[in-house]
Amino acid sequence: EDGGSASATAIQAMLRKLIDAEDSRKPLSDHAIATELQRKGIQVARRTVAKYREGLRIPSSSERQRAS
């Protein structure tokens, strides 16, 4: 997508893709994910990223770092 509105499902898929591709030693914070999505033209708040991440049962960045 080139920006504008995106469905929650599409944003969640992008979120999962970003987290799957991250460096496990330095996982992306919710703020960094929101910034990356905004760079791709998707306007989303950090709180929304956190809500979608929790809905996908993906741990926070600090928990993902401890797990690696």
PQR file of N, CA, C, O and H, with PARSE charges and radii, in Angstrom:
ATOM      1  N   GLU A   1       0.829  -1.178   0.000 -0.4000 1.5000
ATOM      2  CA  GLU A   1       0.000   0.000   0.000 -0.0000 2.0000
ATOM      3  C   GLU A   1       0.876   1.245   0.000  0.5500 1.7000
ATOM      4  O   GLU A   1       1.989   1.231   0.526 -0.5500 1.4000
ATOM      5  N   ASP A   2       0.382   2.287  -0.574 -0.4000 1.5000
ATOM      6  CA  ASP A   2       1.166   3.517  -0.661 -0.0000 2.0000
ATOM      7  C   ASP A   2       0.716   4.561   0.341  0.5500 1.7000
ATOM      8  O   ASP A   2       0.980   5.748   0.152 -0.5500 1.4000
ATOM      9  H   ASP A   2      -0.522   2.298  -1.001  0.4000 1.0000
ATOM     10  N   GLY A   3       0.051   4.152   1.389 -0.4000 1.5000
ATOM     11  CA  GLY A   3      -0.361   5.094   2.427 -0.0000 2.0000
ATOM     12  C   GLY A   3      -1.857   5.149   2.564  0.5500 1.7000
ATOM     13  O   GLY A   3      -2.581   4.276   2.085 -0.5500 1.4000
ATOM     14  H   GLY A   3      -0.164   3.187   1.543  0.4000 1.0000
ATOM     15  N   GLY A   4      -2.305   6.188   3.223 -0.4000 1.5000
ATOM     16  CA  GLY A   4      -3.735   6.310   3.451 -0.0000 2.0000
ATOM     17  C   GLY A   4      -4.178   5.357   4.535  0.5500 1.7000
ATOM     18  O   GLY A   4      -3.436   5.061   5.471 -0.5500 1.4000
ATOM     19  H   GLY A   4      -1.717   6.897   3.612  0.4000 1.0000
ATOM     20  N   SER A   5      -5.401   4.883   4.393 -0.4000 1.5000
ATOM     21  CA  SER A   5      -5.925   3.986   5.415 -0.0000 2.0000
ATOM     22  C   SER A   5      -5.580   2.539   5.075  0.5500 1.7000
ATOM     23  O   SER A   5      -5.508   2.156   3.907 -0.5500 1.4000
ATOM     24  H   SER A   5      -6.004   5.123   3.633  0.4000 1.0000
ATOM     25  N   ALA A   6      -5.373   1.761   6.102 -0.4000 1.5000
ATOM     26  CA  ALA A   6      -5.087   0.340   5.938 -0.0000 2.0000
ATOM     27  C   ALA A   6      -5.911  -0.407   6.971  0.5500 1.7000
ATOM     28  O   ALA A   6      -6.164   0.105   8.061 -0.5500 1.4000
ATOM     29  H   ALA A   6      -5.431   2.072   7.051  0.4000 1.0000
ATOM     30  N   SER A   7      -6.325  -1.605   6.630 -0.4000 1.5000
ATOM     31  CA  SER A   7      -7.136  -2.377   7.562 -0.0000 2.0000
ATOM     32  C   SER A   7      -6.285  -2.852   8.739  0.5500 1.7000
ATOM     33  O   SER A   7      -5.062  -2.949   8.641 -0.5500 1.4000
ATOM     34  H   SER A   7      -6.119  -2.021   5.744  0.4000 1.0000
ATOM     35  N   ALA A   8      -6.941  -3.141   9.828 -0.4000 1.5000
ATOM     36  CA  ALA A   8      -6.240  -3.651  11.005 -0.0000 2.0000
ATOM     37  C   ALA A   8      -5.499  -4.940  10.661  0.5500 1.7000
ATOM     38  O   ALA A   8      -4.387  -5.164  11.139 -0.5500 1.4000
ATOM     39  H   ALA A   8      -7.935  -3.062   9.908  0.4000 1.0000
ATOM     40  N   THR A   9      -6.105  -5.779   9.842 -0.4000 1.5000
ATOM     41  CA  THR A   9      -5.470  -7.046   9.458 -0.0000 2.0000
ATOM     42  C   THR A   9      -4.188  -6.793   8.675  0.5500 1.7000
ATOM     43  O   THR A   9      -3.182  -7.469   8.895 -0.5500 1.4000
ATOM     44  H   THR A   9      -7.008  -5.597   9.453  0.4000 1.0000
ATOM     45  N   ALA A  10      -4.219  -5.826   7.765 -0.4000 1.5000
ATOM     46  CA  ALA A  10      -3.030  -5.497   6.973 -0.0000 2.0000
ATOM     47  C   ALA A  10      -1.924  -4.933   7.861  0.5500 1.7000
ATOM     48  O   ALA A  10      -0.752  -5.272   7.696 -0.5500 1.4000
ATOM     49  H   ALA A  10      -5.036  -5.277   7.587  0.4000 1.0000
ATOM     50  N   ILE A  11      -2.304  -4.072   8.801 -0.4000 1.5000
ATOM     51  CA  ILE A  11      -1.309  -3.493   9.708 -0.0000 2.0000
ATOM     52  C   ILE A  11      -0.711  -4.577  10.593  0.5500 1.7000
ATOM     53  O   ILE A  11       0.494  -4.577  10.845 -0.5500 1.4000
ATOM     54  H   ILE A  11      -3.256  -3.797   8.935  0.4000 1.0000
ATOM     55  N   GLN A  12      -1.548  -5.507  11.069 -0.4000 1.5000
ATOM     56  CA  GLN A  12      -1.039  -6.605  11.891 -0.0000 2.0000
ATOM     57  C   GLN A  12      -0.073  -7.479  11.102  0.5500 1.7000
ATOM     58  O   GLN A  12       0.926  -7.945  11.648 -0.5500 1.4000
ATOM     59  H   GLN A  12      -2.527  -5.507  10.864  0.4000 1.0000
ATOM     60  N   ALA A  13      -0.358  -7.704   9.835 -0.4000 1.5000
ATOM     61  CA  ALA A  13       0.544  -8.502   8.991 -0.0000 2.0000
ATOM     62  C   ALA A  13       1.879  -7.781   8.828  0.5500 1.7000
ATOM     63  O   ALA A  13       2.935  -8.411   8.879 -0.5500 1.4000
ATOM     64  H   ALA A  13      -1.170  -7.326   9.391  0.4000 1.0000
ATOM     65  N   MET A  14       1.834  -6.471   8.633 -0.4000 1.5000
ATOM     66  CA  MET A  14       3.067  -5.694   8.514 -0.0000 2.0000
ATOM     67  C   MET A  14       3.838  -5.702   9.827  0.5500 1.7000
ATOM     68  O   MET A  14       5.066  -5.784   9.830 -0.5500 1.4000
ATOM     69  H   MET A  14       0.975  -5.959   8.592  0.4000 1.0000
ATOM     70  N   LEU A  15       3.126  -5.618  10.930 -0.4000 1.5000
ATOM     71  CA  LEU A  15       3.735  -5.664  12.254 -0.0000 2.0000
ATOM     72  C   LEU A  15       4.458  -6.996  12.457  0.5500 1.7000
ATOM     73  O   LEU A  15       5.607  -7.027  12.897 -0.5500 1.4000
ATOM     74  H   LEU A  15       2.129  -5.552  10.928  0.4000 1.0000
ATOM     75  N   ARG A  16       3.781  -8.080  12.137 -0.4000 1.5000
ATOM     76  CA  ARG A  16       4.385  -9.415  12.266 -0.0000 2.0000
ATOM     77  C   ARG A  16       5.632  -9.526  11.387  0.5500 1.7000
ATOM     78  O   ARG A  16       6.645 -10.077  11.817 -0.5500 1.4000
ATOM     79  H   ARG A  16       2.847  -8.055  11.780  0.4000 1.0000
ATOM     80  N   LYS A  17       5.565  -9.009  10.164 -0.4000 1.5000
ATOM     81  CA  LYS A  17       6.693  -9.074   9.234 -0.0000 2.0000
ATOM     82  C   LYS A  17       7.894  -8.290   9.770  0.5500 1.7000
ATOM     83  O   LYS A  17       9.029  -8.757   9.682 -0.5500 1.4000
ATOM     84  H   LYS A  17       4.742  -8.561   9.814  0.4000 1.0000
ATOM     85  N   LEU A  18       7.646  -7.101  10.323 -0.4000 1.5000
ATOM     86  CA  LEU A  18       8.726  -6.297  10.897 -0.0000 2.0000
ATOM     87  C   LEU A  18       9.380  -7.010  12.076  0.5500 1.7000
ATOM     88  O   LEU A  18      10.605  -7.033  12.194 -0.5500 1.4000
ATOM     89  H   LEU A  18       6.723  -6.721  10.395  0.4000 1.0000
ATOM     90  N   ILE A  19       8.563  -7.589  12.940 -0.4000 1.5000
ATOM     91  CA  ILE A  19       9.105  -8.269  14.121 -0.0000 2.0000
ATOM     92  C   ILE A  19       9.851  -9.547  13.726  0.5500 1.7000
ATOM     93  O   ILE A  19      10.882  -9.871  14.316 -0.5500 1.4000
ATOM     94  H   ILE A  19       7.568  -7.570  12.845  0.4000 1.0000
ATOM     95  N   ASP A  20       9.334 -10.270  12.733 -0.4000 1.5000
ATOM     96  CA  ASP A  20      10.022 -11.476  12.275 -0.0000 2.0000
ATOM     97  C   ASP A  20      11.390 -11.161  11.684  0.5500 1.7000
ATOM     98  O   ASP A  20      12.297 -11.990  11.746 -0.5500 1.4000
ATOM     99  H   ASP A  20       8.497 -10.007  12.254  0.4000 1.0000
ATOM    100  N   ALA A  21      11.545  -9.969  11.111 -0.4000 1.5000
ATOM    101  CA  ALA A  21      12.793  -9.593  10.448 -0.0000 2.0000
ATOM    102  C   ALA A  21      13.762  -8.842  11.366  0.5500 1.7000
ATOM    103  O   ALA A  21      14.879  -8.531  10.952 -0.5500 1.4000
ATOM    104  H   ALA A  21      10.808  -9.296  11.061  0.4000 1.0000
ATOM    105  N   GLU A  22      13.354  -8.547  12.602 -0.4000 1.5000
ATOM    106  CA  GLU A  22      14.202  -7.735  13.477 -0.0000 2.0000
ATOM    107  C   GLU A  22      15.414  -8.516  13.983  0.5500 1.7000
ATOM    108  O   GLU A  22      15.431  -9.747  13.972 -0.5500 1.4000
ATOM    109  H   GLU A  22      12.447  -8.800  12.938  0.4000 1.0000
ATOM    110  N   ASP A  23      16.425  -7.771  14.426 -0.4000 1.5000
ATOM    111  CA  ASP A  23      17.609  -8.343  15.059 -0.0000 2.0000
ATOM    112  C   ASP A  23      17.195  -8.802  16.460  0.5500 1.7000
ATOM    113  O   ASP A  23      16.754  -7.992  17.276 -0.5500 1.4000
ATOM    114  H   ASP A  23      16.411  -6.771  14.434  0.4000 1.0000
ATOM    115  N   SER A  24      17.337 -10.088  16.734 -0.4000 1.5000
ATOM    116  CA  SER A  24      16.871 -10.612  18.025 -0.0000 2.0000
ATOM    117  C   SER A  24      17.656 -10.038  19.203  0.5500 1.7000
ATOM    118  O   SER A  24      17.173 -10.059  20.335 -0.5500 1.4000
ATOM    119  H   SER A  24      17.696 -10.746  16.071  0.4000 1.0000
ATOM    120  N   ARG A  25      18.857  -9.528  18.951 -0.4000 1.5000
ATOM    121  CA  ARG A  25      19.639  -8.924  20.029 -0.0000 2.0000
ATOM    122  C   ARG A  25      19.203  -7.498  20.303  0.5500 1.7000
ATOM    123  O   ARG A  25      19.479  -6.957  21.374 -0.5500 1.4000
ATOM    124  H   ARG A  25      19.250  -9.511  18.032  0.4000 1.0000
ATOM    125  N   LYS A  26      18.515  -6.878  19.335 -0.4000 1.5000
ATOM    126  CA  LYS A  26      18.037  -5.500  19.498 -0.0000 2.0000
ATOM    127  C   LYS A  26      16.644  -5.385  18.900  0.5500 1.7000
ATOM    128  O   LYS A  26      16.469  -4.793  17.835 -0.5500 1.4000
ATOM    129  H   LYS A  26      18.290  -7.318  18.465  0.4000 1.0000
ATOM    130  N   PRO A  27      15.639  -5.954  19.590 -0.5600 1.5000
ATOM    131  CA  PRO A  27      14.270  -5.935  19.065  0.2800 2.0000
ATOM    132  C   PRO A  27      13.710  -4.518  18.967  0.5500 1.7000
ATOM    133  O   PRO A  27      14.111  -3.620  19.706 -0.5500 1.4000
ATOM    134  N   LEU A  28      12.783  -4.344  18.043 -0.4000 1.5000
ATOM    135  CA  LEU A  28      12.147  -3.047  17.814 -0.0000 2.0000
ATOM    136  C   LEU A  28      11.141  -2.726  18.917  0.5500 1.7000
ATOM    137  O   LEU A  28      10.354  -3.580  19.324 -0.5500 1.4000
ATOM    138  H   LEU A  28      12.458  -5.074  17.442  0.4000 1.0000
ATOM    139  N   SER A  29      11.179  -1.501  19.388 -0.4000 1.5000
ATOM    140  CA  SER A  29      10.178  -1.041  20.359 -0.0000 2.0000
ATOM    141  C   SER A  29       8.882  -0.726  19.616  0.5500 1.7000
ATOM    142  O   SER A  29       8.872  -0.619  18.390 -0.5500 1.4000
ATOM    143  H   SER A  29      11.818  -0.807  19.057  0.4000 1.0000
ATOM    144  N   ASP A  30       7.800  -0.579  20.361 -0.4000 1.5000
ATOM    145  CA  ASP A  30       6.520  -0.205  19.745 -0.0000 2.0000
ATOM    146  C   ASP A  30       6.651   1.141  19.027  0.5500 1.7000
ATOM    147  O   ASP A  30       6.075   1.335  17.957 -0.5500 1.4000
ATOM    148  H   ASP A  30       7.809  -0.666  21.357  0.4000 1.0000
ATOM    149  N   HIS A  31       7.404   2.064  19.615 -0.4000 1.5000
ATOM    150  CA  HIS A  31       7.614   3.371  18.994 -0.0000 2.0000
ATOM    151  C   HIS A  31       8.374   3.220  17.674  0.5500 1.7000
ATOM    152  O   HIS A  31       8.019   3.850  16.678 -0.5500 1.4000
ATOM    153  H   HIS A  31       7.872   1.907  20.485  0.4000 1.0000
ATOM    154  N   ALA A  32       9.418   2.387  17.664 -0.4000 1.5000
ATOM    155  CA  ALA A  32      10.197   2.179  16.440 -0.0000 2.0000
ATOM    156  C   ALA A  32       9.342   1.530  15.350  0.5500 1.7000
ATOM    157  O   ALA A  32       9.479   1.861  14.172 -0.5500 1.4000
ATOM    158  H   ALA A  32       9.707   1.875  18.473  0.4000 1.0000
ATOM    159  N   ILE A  33       8.468   0.615  15.737 -0.4000 1.5000
ATOM    160  CA  ILE A  33       7.568  -0.030  14.774 -0.0000 2.0000
ATOM    161  C   ILE A  33       6.595   0.994  14.206  0.5500 1.7000
ATOM    162  O   ILE A  33       6.361   1.028  12.998 -0.5500 1.4000
ATOM    163  H   ILE A  33       8.356   0.346  16.694  0.4000 1.0000
ATOM    164  N   ALA A  34       6.025   1.834  15.077 -0.4000 1.5000
ATOM    165  CA  ALA A  34       5.097   2.876  14.619 -0.0000 2.0000
ATOM    166  C   ALA A  34       5.800   3.826  13.652  0.5500 1.7000
ATOM    167  O   ALA A  34       5.222   4.223  12.641 -0.5500 1.4000
ATOM    168  H   ALA A  34       6.216   1.807  16.058  0.4000 1.0000
ATOM    169  N   THR A  35       7.042   4.189  13.960 -0.4000 1.5000
ATOM    170  CA  THR A  35       7.820   5.073  13.094 -0.0000 2.0000
ATOM    171  C   THR A  35       8.068   4.423  11.743  0.5500 1.7000
ATOM    172  O   THR A  35       7.946   5.080  10.709 -0.5500 1.4000
ATOM    173  H   THR A  35       7.512   3.866  14.782  0.4000 1.0000
ATOM    174  N   GLU A  36       8.414   3.144  11.738 -0.4000 1.5000
ATOM    175  CA  GLU A  36       8.665   2.429  10.483 -0.0000 2.0000
ATOM    176  C   GLU A  36       7.393   2.332   9.644  0.5500 1.7000
ATOM    177  O   GLU A  36       7.441   2.500   8.425 -0.5500 1.4000
ATOM    178  H   GLU A  36       8.513   2.610  12.577  0.4000 1.0000
ATOM    179  N   LEU A  37       6.269   2.065  10.279 -0.4000 1.5000
ATOM    180  CA  LEU A  37       5.001   2.019   9.550 -0.0000 2.0000
ATOM    181  C   LEU A  37       4.658   3.394   8.978  0.5500 1.7000
ATOM    182  O   LEU A  37       4.160   3.493   7.856 -0.5500 1.4000
ATOM    183  H   LEU A  37       6.230   1.929  11.268  0.4000 1.0000
ATOM    184  N   GLN A  38       4.920   4.449   9.740 -0.4000 1.5000
ATOM    185  CA  GLN A  38       4.666   5.802   9.244 -0.0000 2.0000
ATOM    186  C   GLN A  38       5.566   6.113   8.051  0.5500 1.7000
ATOM    187  O   GLN A  38       5.147   6.793   7.114 -0.5500 1.4000
ATOM    188  H   GLN A  38       5.324   4.368  10.651  0.4000 1.0000
ATOM    189  N   ARG A  39       6.790   5.622   8.084 -0.4000 1.5000
ATOM    190  CA  ARG A  39       7.713   5.814   6.955 -0.0000 2.0000
ATOM    191  C   ARG A  39       7.156   5.152   5.695  0.5500 1.7000
ATOM    192  O   ARG A  39       7.407   5.604   4.579 -0.5500 1.4000
ATOM    193  H   ARG A  39       7.130   5.070   8.845  0.4000 1.0000
ATOM    194  N   LYS A  40       6.399   4.077   5.893 -0.4000 1.5000
ATOM    195  CA  LYS A  40       5.781   3.368   4.767 -0.0000 2.0000
ATOM    196  C   LYS A  40       4.414   3.952   4.412  0.5500 1.7000
ATOM    197  O   LYS A  40       3.725   3.433   3.534 -0.5500 1.4000
ATOM    198  H   LYS A  40       6.195   3.710   6.800  0.4000 1.0000
ATOM    199  N   GLY A  41       4.026   5.026   5.090 -0.4000 1.5000
ATOM    200  CA  GLY A  41       2.780   5.706   4.757 -0.0000 2.0000
ATOM    201  C   GLY A  41       1.574   5.273   5.557  0.5500 1.7000
ATOM    202  O   GLY A  41       0.452   5.661   5.233 -0.5500 1.4000
ATOM    203  H   GLY A  41       4.586   5.448   5.803  0.4000 1.0000
ATOM    204  N   ILE A  42       1.777   4.478   6.596 -0.4000 1.5000
ATOM    205  CA  ILE A  42       0.672   4.018   7.436 -0.0000 2.0000
ATOM    206  C   ILE A  42       0.720   4.804   8.749  0.5500 1.7000
ATOM    207  O   ILE A  42       1.642   4.638   9.547 -0.5500 1.4000
ATOM    208  H   ILE A  42       2.689   4.163   6.859  0.4000 1.0000
ATOM    209  N   GLN A  43      -0.275   5.654   8.962 -0.4000 1.5000
ATOM    210  CA  GLN A  43      -0.333   6.459  10.181 -0.0000 2.0000
ATOM    211  C   GLN A  43      -0.932   5.609  11.304  0.5500 1.7000
ATOM    212  O   GLN A  43      -2.112   5.261  11.270 -0.5500 1.4000
ATOM    213  H   GLN A  43      -1.024   5.789   8.313  0.4000 1.0000
ATOM    214  N   VAL A  44      -0.109   5.285  12.287 -0.4000 1.5000
ATOM    215  CA  VAL A  44      -0.572   4.466  13.403 -0.0000 2.0000
ATOM    216  C   VAL A  44       0.155   4.919  14.671  0.5500 1.7000
ATOM    217  O   VAL A  44       1.356   5.191  14.645 -0.5500 1.4000
ATOM    218  H   VAL A  44       0.849   5.569  12.315  0.4000 1.0000
ATOM    219  N   ALA A  45      -0.575   4.996  15.767 -0.4000 1.5000
ATOM    220  CA  ALA A  45       0.003   5.428  17.040 -0.0000 2.0000
ATOM    221  C   ALA A  45       0.727   4.268  17.717  0.5500 1.7000
ATOM    222  O   ALA A  45       0.438   3.100  17.457 -0.5500 1.4000
ATOM    223  H   ALA A  45      -1.551   4.775  15.789  0.4000 1.0000
ATOM    224  N   ARG A  46       1.666   4.608  18.583 -0.4000 1.5000
ATOM    225  CA  ARG A  46       2.408   3.597  19.332 -0.0000 2.0000
ATOM    226  C   ARG A  46       1.449   2.733  20.147  0.5500 1.7000
ATOM    227  O   ARG A  46       1.638   1.521  20.251 -0.5500 1.4000
ATOM    228  H   ARG A  46       1.901   5.557  18.794  0.4000 1.0000
ATOM    229  N   ARG A  47       0.420   3.356  20.726 -0.4000 1.5000
ATOM    230  CA  ARG A  47      -0.557   2.598  21.522 -0.0000 2.0000
ATOM    231  C   ARG A  47      -1.271   1.562  20.665  0.5500 1.7000
ATOM    232  O   ARG A  47      -1.565   0.460  21.126 -0.5500 1.4000
ATOM    233  H   ARG A  47       0.267   4.341  20.641  0.4000 1.0000
ATOM    234  N   THR A  48      -1.547   1.919  19.422 -0.4000 1.5000
ATOM    235  CA  THR A  48      -2.211   0.985  18.513 -0.0000 2.0000
ATOM    236  C   THR A  48      -1.284  -0.167  18.182  0.5500 1.7000
ATOM    237  O   THR A  48      -1.717  -1.317  18.125 -0.5500 1.4000
ATOM    238  H   THR A  48      -1.308   2.814  19.047  0.4000 1.0000
ATOM    239  N   VAL A  49       0.001   0.135  17.961 -0.4000 1.5000
ATOM    240  CA  VAL A  49       0.989  -0.917  17.709 -0.0000 2.0000
ATOM    241  C   VAL A  49       1.016  -1.877  18.894  0.5500 1.7000
ATOM    242  O   VAL A  49       1.028  -3.093  18.707 -0.5500 1.4000
ATOM    243  H   VAL A  49       0.353   1.069  18.007  0.4000 1.0000
ATOM    244  N   ALA A  50       1.026  -1.337  20.107 -0.4000 1.5000
ATOM    245  CA  ALA A  50       1.051  -2.172  21.314 -0.0000 2.0000
ATOM    246  C   ALA A  50      -0.199  -3.048  21.382  0.5500 1.7000
ATOM    247  O   ALA A  50      -0.114  -4.230  21.714 -0.5500 1.4000
ATOM    248  H   ALA A  50       1.016  -0.348  20.258  0.4000 1.0000
ATOM    249  N   LYS A  51      -1.354  -2.471  21.069 -0.4000 1.5000
ATOM    250  CA  LYS A  51      -2.612  -3.231  21.102 -0.0000 2.0000
ATOM    251  C   LYS A  51      -2.587  -4.373  20.092  0.5500 1.7000
ATOM    252  O   LYS A  51      -2.961  -5.499  20.419 -0.5500 1.4000
ATOM    253  H   LYS A  51      -1.423  -1.510  20.798  0.4000 1.0000
ATOM    254  N   TYR A  52      -2.151  -4.092  18.878 -0.4000 1.5000
ATOM    255  CA  TYR A  52      -2.087  -5.130  17.842 -0.0000 2.0000
ATOM    256  C   TYR A  52      -1.041  -6.195  18.205  0.5500 1.7000
ATOM    257  O   TYR A  52      -1.273  -7.387  17.999 -0.5500 1.4000
ATOM    258  H   TYR A  52      -1.847  -3.177  18.612  0.4000 1.0000
ATOM    259  N   ARG A  53       0.114  -5.765  18.749 -0.4000 1.5000
ATOM    260  CA  ARG A  53       1.166  -6.709  19.133 -0.0000 2.0000
ATOM    261  C   ARG A  53       0.648  -7.649  20.210  0.5500 1.7000
ATOM    262  O   ARG A  53       0.869  -8.858  20.145 -0.5500 1.4000
ATOM    263  H   ARG A  53       0.302  -4.797  18.917  0.4000 1.0000
ATOM    264  N   GLU A  54      -0.039  -7.096  21.197 -0.4000 1.5000
ATOM    265  CA  GLU A  54      -0.598  -7.931  22.269 -0.0000 2.0000
ATOM    266  C   GLU A  54      -1.673  -8.863  21.723  0.5500 1.7000
ATOM    267  O   GLU A  54      -1.770 -10.013  22.151 -0.5500 1.4000
ATOM    268  H   GLU A  54      -0.218  -6.114  21.250  0.4000 1.0000
ATOM    269  N   GLY A  55      -2.482  -8.380  20.785 -0.4000 1.5000
ATOM    270  CA  GLY A  55      -3.509  -9.208  20.162 -0.0000 2.0000
ATOM    271  C   GLY A  55      -2.919 -10.381  19.383  0.5500 1.7000
ATOM    272  O   GLY A  55      -3.533 -11.442  19.277 -0.5500 1.4000
ATOM    273  H   GLY A  55      -2.404  -7.445  20.438  0.4000 1.0000
ATOM    274  N   LEU A  56      -1.715 -10.174  18.839 -0.4000 1.5000
ATOM    275  CA  LEU A  56      -1.023 -11.245  18.113 -0.0000 2.0000
ATOM    276  C   LEU A  56      -0.191 -12.128  19.053  0.5500 1.7000
ATOM    277  O   LEU A  56       0.498 -13.050  18.615 -0.5500 1.4000
ATOM    278  H   LEU A  56      -1.216  -9.311  18.925  0.4000 1.0000
ATOM    279  N   ARG A  57      -0.273 -11.825  20.344 -0.4000 1.5000
ATOM    280  CA  ARG A  57       0.470 -12.564  21.375 -0.0000 2.0000
ATOM    281  C   ARG A  57       1.981 -12.503  21.144  0.5500 1.7000
ATOM    282  O   ARG A  57       2.692 -13.495  21.305 -0.5500 1.4000
ATOM    283  H   ARG A  57      -0.832 -11.077  20.700  0.4000 1.0000
ATOM    284  N   ILE A  58       2.449 -11.317  20.766 -0.4000 1.5000
ATOM    285  CA  ILE A  58       3.878 -11.071  20.586 -0.0000 2.0000
ATOM    286  C   ILE A  58       4.354 -10.319  21.820  0.5500 1.7000
ATOM    287  O   ILE A  58       3.786  -9.281  22.157 -0.5500 1.4000
ATOM    288  H   ILE A  58       1.872 -10.511  20.636  0.4000 1.0000
ATOM    289  N   PRO A  59       5.380 -10.815  22.500 -0.5600 1.5000
ATOM    290  CA  PRO A  59       5.860 -10.141  23.711  0.2800 2.0000
ATOM    291  C   PRO A  59       6.434  -8.758  23.402  0.5500 1.7000
ATOM    292  O   PRO A  59       6.716  -8.436  22.248 -0.5500 1.4000
ATOM    293  N   SER A  60       6.603  -7.946  24.448 -0.4000 1.5000
ATOM    294  CA  SER A  60       7.202  -6.624  24.298 -0.0000 2.0000
ATOM    295  C   SER A  60       8.663  -6.766  23.879  0.5500 1.7000
ATOM    296  O   SER A  60       9.226  -7.859  23.938 -0.5500 1.4000
ATOM    297  H   SER A  60       6.373  -8.208  25.386  0.4000 1.0000
ATOM    298  N   SER A  61       9.270  -5.669  23.461 -0.4000 1.5000
ATOM    299  CA  SER A  61      10.657  -5.725  22.993 -0.0000 2.0000
ATOM    300  C   SER A  61      11.603  -6.207  24.100  0.5500 1.7000
ATOM    301  O   SER A  61      12.529  -6.971  23.830 -0.5500 1.4000
ATOM    302  H   SER A  61       8.813  -4.781  23.413  0.4000 1.0000
ATOM    303  N   SER A  62      11.375  -5.767  25.344 -0.4000 1.5000
ATOM    304  CA  SER A  62      12.262  -6.223  26.428 -0.0000 2.0000
ATOM    305  C   SER A  62      12.104  -7.720  26.673  0.5500 1.7000
ATOM    306  O   SER A  62      13.087  -8.405  26.954 -0.5500 1.4000
ATOM    307  H   SER A  62      10.622  -5.146  25.564  0.4000 1.0000
ATOM    308  N   GLU A  63      10.895  -8.230  26.570 -0.4000 1.5000
ATOM    309  CA  GLU A  63      10.671  -9.679  26.740 -0.0000 2.0000
ATOM    310  C   GLU A  63      11.247 -10.461  25.574  0.5500 1.7000
ATOM    311  O   GLU A  63      11.766 -11.560  25.772 -0.5500 1.4000
ATOM    312  H   GLU A  63      10.096  -7.673  26.341  0.4000 1.0000
ATOM    313  N   ARG A  64      11.169  -9.922  24.359 -0.4000 1.5000
ATOM    314  CA  ARG A  64      11.740 -10.606  23.196 -0.0000 2.0000
ATOM    315  C   ARG A  64      13.255 -10.634  23.295  0.5500 1.7000
ATOM    316  O   ARG A  64      13.883 -11.604  22.869 -0.5500 1.4000
ATOM    317  H   ARG A  64      10.747  -9.029  24.199  0.4000 1.0000
ATOM    318  N   GLN A  65      13.859  -9.576  23.856 -0.4000 1.5000
ATOM    319  CA  GLN A  65      15.303  -9.538  24.000 -0.0000 2.0000
ATOM    320  C   GLN A  65      15.760 -10.576  25.017  0.5500 1.7000
ATOM    321  O   GLN A  65      16.760 -11.261  24.803 -0.5500 1.4000
ATOM    322  H   GLN A  65      13.349  -8.788  24.202  0.4000 1.0000
ATOM    323  N   ARG A  66      15.020 -10.696  26.135 -0.4000 1.5000
ATOM    324  CA  ARG A  66      15.373 -11.681  27.154 -0.0000 2.0000
ATOM    325  C   ARG A  66      15.248 -13.102  26.618  0.5500 1.7000
ATOM    326  O   ARG A  66      16.013 -13.985  27.007 -0.5500 1.4000
ATOM    327  H   ARG A  66      14.208 -10.140  26.309  0.4000 1.0000
ATOM    328  N   ALA A  67      14.295 -13.322  25.735 -0.4000 1.5000
ATOM    329  CA  ALA A  67      14.048 -14.674  25.204 -0.0000 2.0000
ATOM    330  C   ALA A  67      15.128 -15.115  24.223  0.5500 1.7000
ATOM    331  O   ALA A  67      15.295 -16.311  23.984 -0.5500 1.4000
ATOM    332  H   ALA A  67      13.674 -12.605  25.419  0.4000 1.0000
ATOM    333  N   SER A  68      15.859 -14.166  23.657 -0.4000 1.5000
ATOM    334  CA  SER A  68      16.873 -14.553  22.644 -0.0000 2.0000
ATOM    335  C   SER A  68      18.200 -14.888  23.269  0.5500 1.7000
ATOM    336  O   SER A  68      19.147 -15.228  22.561 -0.5500 1.4000
ATOM    337  H   SER A  68      15.723 -13.194  23.851  0.4000 1.0000
TER
END
